[in-house]
Tab-separated table of C-alpha atoms and ligand atoms in Angstrom:
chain	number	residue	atom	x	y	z
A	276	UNK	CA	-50.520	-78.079	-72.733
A	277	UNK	CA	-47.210	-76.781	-71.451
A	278	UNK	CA	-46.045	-73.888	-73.107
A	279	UNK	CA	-42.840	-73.330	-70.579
A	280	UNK	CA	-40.366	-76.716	-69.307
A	281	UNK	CA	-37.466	-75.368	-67.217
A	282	UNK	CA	-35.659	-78.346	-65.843
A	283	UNK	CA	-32.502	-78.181	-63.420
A	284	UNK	CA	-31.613	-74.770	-65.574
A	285	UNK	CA	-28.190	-73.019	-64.640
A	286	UNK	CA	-26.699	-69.705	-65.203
A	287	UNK	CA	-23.334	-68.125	-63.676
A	288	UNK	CA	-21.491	-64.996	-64.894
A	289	UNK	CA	-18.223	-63.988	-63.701
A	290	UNK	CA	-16.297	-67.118	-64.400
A	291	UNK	CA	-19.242	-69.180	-62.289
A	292	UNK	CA	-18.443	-66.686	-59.106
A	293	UNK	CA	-21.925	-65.546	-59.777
A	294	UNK	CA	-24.712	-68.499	-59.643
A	295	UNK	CA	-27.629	-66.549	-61.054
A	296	UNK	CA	-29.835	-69.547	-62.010
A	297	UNK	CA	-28.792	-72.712	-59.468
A	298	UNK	CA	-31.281	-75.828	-60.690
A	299	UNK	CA	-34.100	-74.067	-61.776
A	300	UNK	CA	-37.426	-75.714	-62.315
A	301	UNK	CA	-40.719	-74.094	-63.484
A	302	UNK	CA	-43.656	-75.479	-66.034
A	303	UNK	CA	-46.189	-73.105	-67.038
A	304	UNK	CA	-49.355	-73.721	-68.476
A	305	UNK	CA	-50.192	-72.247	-72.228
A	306	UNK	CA	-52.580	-69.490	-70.817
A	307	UNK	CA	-51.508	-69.255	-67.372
A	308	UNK	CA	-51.214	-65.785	-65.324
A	309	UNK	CA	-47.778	-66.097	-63.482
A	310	UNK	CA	-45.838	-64.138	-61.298
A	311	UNK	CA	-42.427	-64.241	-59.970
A	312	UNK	CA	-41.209	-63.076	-56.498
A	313	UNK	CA	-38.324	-62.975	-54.884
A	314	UNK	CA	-35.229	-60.897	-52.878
A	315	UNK	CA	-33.077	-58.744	-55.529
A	316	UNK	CA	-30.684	-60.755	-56.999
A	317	UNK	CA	-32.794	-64.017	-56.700
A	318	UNK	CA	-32.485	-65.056	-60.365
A	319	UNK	CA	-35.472	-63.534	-61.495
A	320	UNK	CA	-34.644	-61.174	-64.433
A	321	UNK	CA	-32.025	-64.127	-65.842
A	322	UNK	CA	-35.260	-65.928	-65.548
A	323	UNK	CA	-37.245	-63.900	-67.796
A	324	UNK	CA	-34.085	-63.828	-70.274
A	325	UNK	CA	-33.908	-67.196	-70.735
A	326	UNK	CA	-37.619	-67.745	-71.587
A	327	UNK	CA	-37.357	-64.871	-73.936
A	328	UNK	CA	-33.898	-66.347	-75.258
A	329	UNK	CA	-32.606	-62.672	-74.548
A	330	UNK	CA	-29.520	-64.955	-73.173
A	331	UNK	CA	-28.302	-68.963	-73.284
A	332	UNK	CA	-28.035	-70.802	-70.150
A	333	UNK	CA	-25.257	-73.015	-68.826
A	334	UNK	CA	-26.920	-76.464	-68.351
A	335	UNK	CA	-30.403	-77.939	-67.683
A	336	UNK	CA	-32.778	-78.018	-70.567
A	337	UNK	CA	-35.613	-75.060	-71.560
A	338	UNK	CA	-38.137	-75.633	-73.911
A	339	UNK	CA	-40.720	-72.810	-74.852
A	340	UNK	CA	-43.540	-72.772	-77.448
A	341	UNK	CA	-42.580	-76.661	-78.194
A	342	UNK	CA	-38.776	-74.845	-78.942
A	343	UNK	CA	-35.998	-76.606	-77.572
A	344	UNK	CA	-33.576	-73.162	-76.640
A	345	UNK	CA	-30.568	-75.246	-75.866
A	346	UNK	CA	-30.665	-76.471	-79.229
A	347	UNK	CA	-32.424	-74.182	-81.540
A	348	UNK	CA	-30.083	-72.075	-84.023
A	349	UNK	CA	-33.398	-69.896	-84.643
A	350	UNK	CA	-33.425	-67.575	-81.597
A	351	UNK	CA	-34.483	-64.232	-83.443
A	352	UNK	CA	-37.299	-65.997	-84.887
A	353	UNK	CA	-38.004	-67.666	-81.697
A	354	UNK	CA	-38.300	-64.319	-80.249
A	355	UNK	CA	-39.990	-62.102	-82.986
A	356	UNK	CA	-42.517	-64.960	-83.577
A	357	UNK	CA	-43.774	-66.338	-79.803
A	358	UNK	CA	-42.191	-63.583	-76.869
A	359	UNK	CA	-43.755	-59.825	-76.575
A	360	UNK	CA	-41.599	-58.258	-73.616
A	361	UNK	CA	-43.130	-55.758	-71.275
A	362	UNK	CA	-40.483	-53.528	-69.275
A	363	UNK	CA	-40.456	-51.392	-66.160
A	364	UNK	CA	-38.920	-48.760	-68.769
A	365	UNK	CA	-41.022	-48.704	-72.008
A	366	UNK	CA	-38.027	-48.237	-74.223
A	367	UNK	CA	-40.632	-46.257	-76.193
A	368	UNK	CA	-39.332	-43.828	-79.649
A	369	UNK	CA	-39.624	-40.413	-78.595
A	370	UNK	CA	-40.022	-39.285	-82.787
A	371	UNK	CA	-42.482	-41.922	-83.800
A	372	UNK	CA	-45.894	-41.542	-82.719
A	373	UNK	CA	-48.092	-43.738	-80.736
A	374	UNK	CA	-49.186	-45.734	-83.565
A	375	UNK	CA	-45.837	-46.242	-85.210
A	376	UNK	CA	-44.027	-47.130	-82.235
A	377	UNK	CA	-47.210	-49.855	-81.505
A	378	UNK	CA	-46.068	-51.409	-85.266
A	379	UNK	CA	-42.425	-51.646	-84.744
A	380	UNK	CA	-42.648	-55.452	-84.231
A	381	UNK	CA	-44.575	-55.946	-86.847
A	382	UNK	CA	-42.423	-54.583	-89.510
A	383	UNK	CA	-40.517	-57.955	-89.082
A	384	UNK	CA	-43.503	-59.788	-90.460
A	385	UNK	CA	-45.216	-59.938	-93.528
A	386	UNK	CA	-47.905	-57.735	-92.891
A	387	UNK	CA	-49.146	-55.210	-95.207
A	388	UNK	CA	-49.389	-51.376	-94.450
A	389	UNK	CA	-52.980	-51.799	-93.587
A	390	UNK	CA	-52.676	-55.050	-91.445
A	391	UNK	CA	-50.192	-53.168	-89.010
A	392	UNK	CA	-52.373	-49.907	-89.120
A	393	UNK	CA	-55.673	-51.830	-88.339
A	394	UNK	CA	-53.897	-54.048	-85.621
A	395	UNK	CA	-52.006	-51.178	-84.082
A	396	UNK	CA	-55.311	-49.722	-84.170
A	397	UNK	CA	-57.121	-52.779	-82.352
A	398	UNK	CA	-54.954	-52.864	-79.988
A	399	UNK	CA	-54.402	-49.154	-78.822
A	400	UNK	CA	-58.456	-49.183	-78.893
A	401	UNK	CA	-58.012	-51.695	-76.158
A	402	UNK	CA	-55.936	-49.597	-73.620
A	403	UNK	CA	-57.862	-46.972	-74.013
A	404	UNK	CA	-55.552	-44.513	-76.594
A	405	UNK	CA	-57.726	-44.657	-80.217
A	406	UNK	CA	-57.330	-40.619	-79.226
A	407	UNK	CA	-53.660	-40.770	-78.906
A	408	UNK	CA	-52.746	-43.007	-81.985
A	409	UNK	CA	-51.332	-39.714	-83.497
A	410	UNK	CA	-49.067	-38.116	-80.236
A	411	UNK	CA	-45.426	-38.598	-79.366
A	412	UNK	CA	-44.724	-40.864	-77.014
A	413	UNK	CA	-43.594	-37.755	-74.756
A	414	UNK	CA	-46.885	-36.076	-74.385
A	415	UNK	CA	-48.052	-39.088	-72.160
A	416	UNK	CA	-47.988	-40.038	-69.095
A	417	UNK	CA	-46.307	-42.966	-67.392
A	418	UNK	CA	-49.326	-44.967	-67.230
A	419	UNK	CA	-50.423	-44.189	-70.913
A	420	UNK	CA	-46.563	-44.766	-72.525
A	421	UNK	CA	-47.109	-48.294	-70.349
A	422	UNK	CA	-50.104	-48.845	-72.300
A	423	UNK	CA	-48.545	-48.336	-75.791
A	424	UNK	CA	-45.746	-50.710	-74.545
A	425	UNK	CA	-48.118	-53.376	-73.437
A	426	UNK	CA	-49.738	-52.926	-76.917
A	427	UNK	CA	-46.930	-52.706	-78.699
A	428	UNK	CA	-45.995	-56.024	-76.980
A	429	UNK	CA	-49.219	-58.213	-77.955
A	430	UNK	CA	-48.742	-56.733	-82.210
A	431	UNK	CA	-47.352	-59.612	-83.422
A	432	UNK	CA	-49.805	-62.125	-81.300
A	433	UNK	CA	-47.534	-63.816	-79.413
A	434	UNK	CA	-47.807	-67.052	-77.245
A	435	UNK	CA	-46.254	-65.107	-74.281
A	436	UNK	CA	-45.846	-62.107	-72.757
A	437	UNK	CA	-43.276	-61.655	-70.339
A	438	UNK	CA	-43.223	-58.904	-68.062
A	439	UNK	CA	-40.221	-57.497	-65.758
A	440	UNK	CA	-41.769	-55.103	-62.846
A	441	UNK	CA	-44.126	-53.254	-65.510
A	442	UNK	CA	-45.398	-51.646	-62.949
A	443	UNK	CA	-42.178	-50.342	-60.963
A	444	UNK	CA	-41.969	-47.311	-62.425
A	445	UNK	CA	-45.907	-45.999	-61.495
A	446	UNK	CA	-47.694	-44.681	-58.571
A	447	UNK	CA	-50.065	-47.488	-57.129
A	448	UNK	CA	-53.010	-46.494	-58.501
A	449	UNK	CA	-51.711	-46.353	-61.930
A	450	UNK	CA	-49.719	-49.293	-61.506
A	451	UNK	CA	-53.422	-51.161	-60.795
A	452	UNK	CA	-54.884	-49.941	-63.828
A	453	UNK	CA	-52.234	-51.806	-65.911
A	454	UNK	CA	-52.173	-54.841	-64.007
A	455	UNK	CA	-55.911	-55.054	-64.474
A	456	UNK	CA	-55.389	-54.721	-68.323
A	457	UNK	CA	-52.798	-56.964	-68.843
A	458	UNK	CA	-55.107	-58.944	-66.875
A	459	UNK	CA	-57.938	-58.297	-69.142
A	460	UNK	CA	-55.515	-58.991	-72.368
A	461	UNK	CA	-53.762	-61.888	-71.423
A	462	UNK	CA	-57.681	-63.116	-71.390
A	463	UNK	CA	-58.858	-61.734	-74.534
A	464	UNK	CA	-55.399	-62.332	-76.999
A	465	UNK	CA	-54.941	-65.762	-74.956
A	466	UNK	CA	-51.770	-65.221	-74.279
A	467	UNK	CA	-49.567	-66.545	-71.065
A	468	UNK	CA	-48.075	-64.032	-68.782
A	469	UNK	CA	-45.251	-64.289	-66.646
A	470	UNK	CA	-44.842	-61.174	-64.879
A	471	UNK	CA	-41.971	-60.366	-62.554
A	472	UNK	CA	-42.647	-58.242	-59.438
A	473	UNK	CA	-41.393	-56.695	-55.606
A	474	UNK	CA	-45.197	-55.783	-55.065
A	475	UNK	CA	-47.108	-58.236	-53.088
A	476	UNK	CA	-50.116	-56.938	-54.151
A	477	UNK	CA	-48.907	-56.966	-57.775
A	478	UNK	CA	-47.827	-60.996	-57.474
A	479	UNK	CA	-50.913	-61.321	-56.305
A	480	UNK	CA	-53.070	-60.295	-58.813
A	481	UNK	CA	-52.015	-63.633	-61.096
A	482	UNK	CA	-53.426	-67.170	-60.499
A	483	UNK	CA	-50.331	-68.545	-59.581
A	484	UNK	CA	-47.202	-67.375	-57.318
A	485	UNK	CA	-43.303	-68.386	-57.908
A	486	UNK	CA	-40.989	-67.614	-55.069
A	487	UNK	CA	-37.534	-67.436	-56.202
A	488	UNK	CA	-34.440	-67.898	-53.626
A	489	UNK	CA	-30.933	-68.403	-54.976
A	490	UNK	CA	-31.675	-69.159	-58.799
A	491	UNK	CA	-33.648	-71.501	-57.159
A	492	UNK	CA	-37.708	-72.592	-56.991
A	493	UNK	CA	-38.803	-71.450	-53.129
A	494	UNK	CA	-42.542	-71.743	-53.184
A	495	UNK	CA	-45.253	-72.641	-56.081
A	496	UNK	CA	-48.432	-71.904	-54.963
A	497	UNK	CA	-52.207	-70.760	-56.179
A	498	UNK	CA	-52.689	-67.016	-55.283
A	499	UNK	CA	-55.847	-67.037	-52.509
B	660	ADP	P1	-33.136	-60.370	-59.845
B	660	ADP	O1	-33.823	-60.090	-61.120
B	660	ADP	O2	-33.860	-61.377	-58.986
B	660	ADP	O3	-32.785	-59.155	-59.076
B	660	ADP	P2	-30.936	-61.120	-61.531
B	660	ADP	O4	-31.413	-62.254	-62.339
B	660	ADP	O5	-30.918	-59.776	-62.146
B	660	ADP	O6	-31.757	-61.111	-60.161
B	660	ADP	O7	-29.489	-61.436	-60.996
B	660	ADP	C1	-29.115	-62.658	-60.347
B	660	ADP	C2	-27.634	-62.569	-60.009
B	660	ADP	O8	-26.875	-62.602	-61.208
B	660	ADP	C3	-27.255	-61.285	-59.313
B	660	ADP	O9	-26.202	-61.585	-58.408
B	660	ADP	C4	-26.759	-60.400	-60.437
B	660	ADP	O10	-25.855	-59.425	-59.977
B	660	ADP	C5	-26.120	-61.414	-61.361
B	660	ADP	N1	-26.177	-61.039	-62.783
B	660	ADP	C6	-27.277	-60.934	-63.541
B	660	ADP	N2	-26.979	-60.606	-64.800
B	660	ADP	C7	-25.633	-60.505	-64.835
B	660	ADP	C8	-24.704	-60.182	-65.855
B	660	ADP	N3	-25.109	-59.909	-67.104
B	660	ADP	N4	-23.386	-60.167	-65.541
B	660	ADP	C9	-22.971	-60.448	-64.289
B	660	ADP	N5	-23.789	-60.764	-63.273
B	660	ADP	C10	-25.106	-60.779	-63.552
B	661	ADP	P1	-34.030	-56.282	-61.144
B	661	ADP	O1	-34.719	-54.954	-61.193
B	661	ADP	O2	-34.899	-57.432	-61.527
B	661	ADP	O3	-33.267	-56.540	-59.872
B	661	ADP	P2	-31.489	-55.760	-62.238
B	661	ADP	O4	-31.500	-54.283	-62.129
B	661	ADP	O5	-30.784	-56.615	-61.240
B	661	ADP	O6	-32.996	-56.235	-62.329
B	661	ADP	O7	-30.973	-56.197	-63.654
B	661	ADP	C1	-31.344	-55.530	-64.816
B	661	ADP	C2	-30.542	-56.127	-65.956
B	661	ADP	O8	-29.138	-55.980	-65.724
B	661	ADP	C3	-30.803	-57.626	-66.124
B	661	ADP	O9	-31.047	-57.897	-67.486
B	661	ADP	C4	-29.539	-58.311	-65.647
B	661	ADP	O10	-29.216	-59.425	-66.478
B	661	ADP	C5	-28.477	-57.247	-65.771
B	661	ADP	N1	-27.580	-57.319	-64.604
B	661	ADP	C6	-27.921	-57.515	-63.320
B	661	ADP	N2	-26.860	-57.566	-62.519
B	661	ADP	C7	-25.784	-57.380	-63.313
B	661	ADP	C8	-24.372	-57.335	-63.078
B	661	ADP	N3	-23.846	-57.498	-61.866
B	661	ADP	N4	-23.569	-57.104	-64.144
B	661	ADP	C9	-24.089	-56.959	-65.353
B	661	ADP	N5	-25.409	-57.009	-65.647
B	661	ADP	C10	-26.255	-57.215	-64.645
């Protein structure tokens, strides 16, 4: 029941000056709340782009959702189909409204007008906005536009959620309020999460804690 098998993965930009990922290895559990620490620079954003195919790696092998993304020619359908990415910045569309902006992803899919509407709908009843469906993205606050993004993200039900600092850009109180719902979600759409963090008290709000040091594995260990 592994949904993520990173083996010896390697990534280097600038001509290999740069040794973002260095023999990474990381197995995730289909359902599994992870997050990943580590000092800037660590590896951990290249991380989260290779799991969401966002980018190719060098060497090593990476297989996610049974997908083999060394090999696979289907990346955008990879992508649309299994990943829903959560960002620090919601990359929100200031002229659609809640709603709309929560059924982007799904225009990719086969769903009729009514399907999106009633999912969107579902969904943004979950965080807490059925009384926002209707605003711009700009009347909201931080915490709320986070909300729409972390809706927006689950639409198209995917198999994972991955999450870079989604709470970076949020006072701490806020930023606790989301972490407790994508808590709550990840539970209710059974979905994995792999969240990336600086916040010790964010990391340790999953079951399970990856320290990352020099595109390398540090520590693997069960929150307390
Ligand atoms: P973290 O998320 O832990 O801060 P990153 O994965 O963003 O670390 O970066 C790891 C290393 O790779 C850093 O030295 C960073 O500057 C470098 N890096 C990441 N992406 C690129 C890129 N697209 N081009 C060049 N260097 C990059
Ligand atoms: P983090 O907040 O995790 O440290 P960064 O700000 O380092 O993330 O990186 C944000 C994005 O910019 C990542 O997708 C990464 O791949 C890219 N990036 C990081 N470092 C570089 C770099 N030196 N050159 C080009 N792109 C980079």
């Amino acid at each position: 029941n592994l949904i993520i098998k990173i083996n010896g993965l390697k990534k280097s930009y600038d001509n290999g000056k740069i040794k973002a990922l260095n023999g990474m290895d990381l197995e995730v559990k289909k359902g599994e709340f992870v997050s990943i620490m580590g000092p800037s620079g660590s590896g951990k954003s290249t991380l989260l782009n290779m799991i969401g195919a966002l980018d190719t790696a060098d060497e090593g092998s990476i297989e996610v959702a049974g997908i083999d993304l060394m090999k696979t020619k289907k990346l955008n359908k990879f992508r649309s189909k299994e990943i829903g990415f959560v960002f620090q910045m919601h990359n929100l569309i200031p002229n659609l409204s809640v709603i709309e902006n929560v059924q982007i992803p799904m225009f990719e899919t086969k769903a009729t007008s009514k399907e999106m509407h009633d999912r969107a709908f579902e969904l943004l009843k979950s965080v807490d906005l059925e009384d926002k469906v209707d605003q711009k993205p700009t009347k909201l606050s931080g915490g709320e536009r986070q909300r729409v993004a972390i809706a927006r993200a689950l639409v198209n039900r995917p198999s994972i959620i991955l999450a870079d600092e989604p709470t970076g850009a949020l006072d701490s109180k806020t930023g606790e309020v989301i972490l407790n719902l994508l808590k709550d979600l990840h539970l209710k759409e059974n979905v994995t999460l792999v969240m990336v963090t600086h916040e010790p008290y964010v990391g340790n709000m999953a079951q399970r804690l990856v320290t990352v040091l020099d595109g390398k594995v540090q520590s693997d260990n069960p929150t307390p």
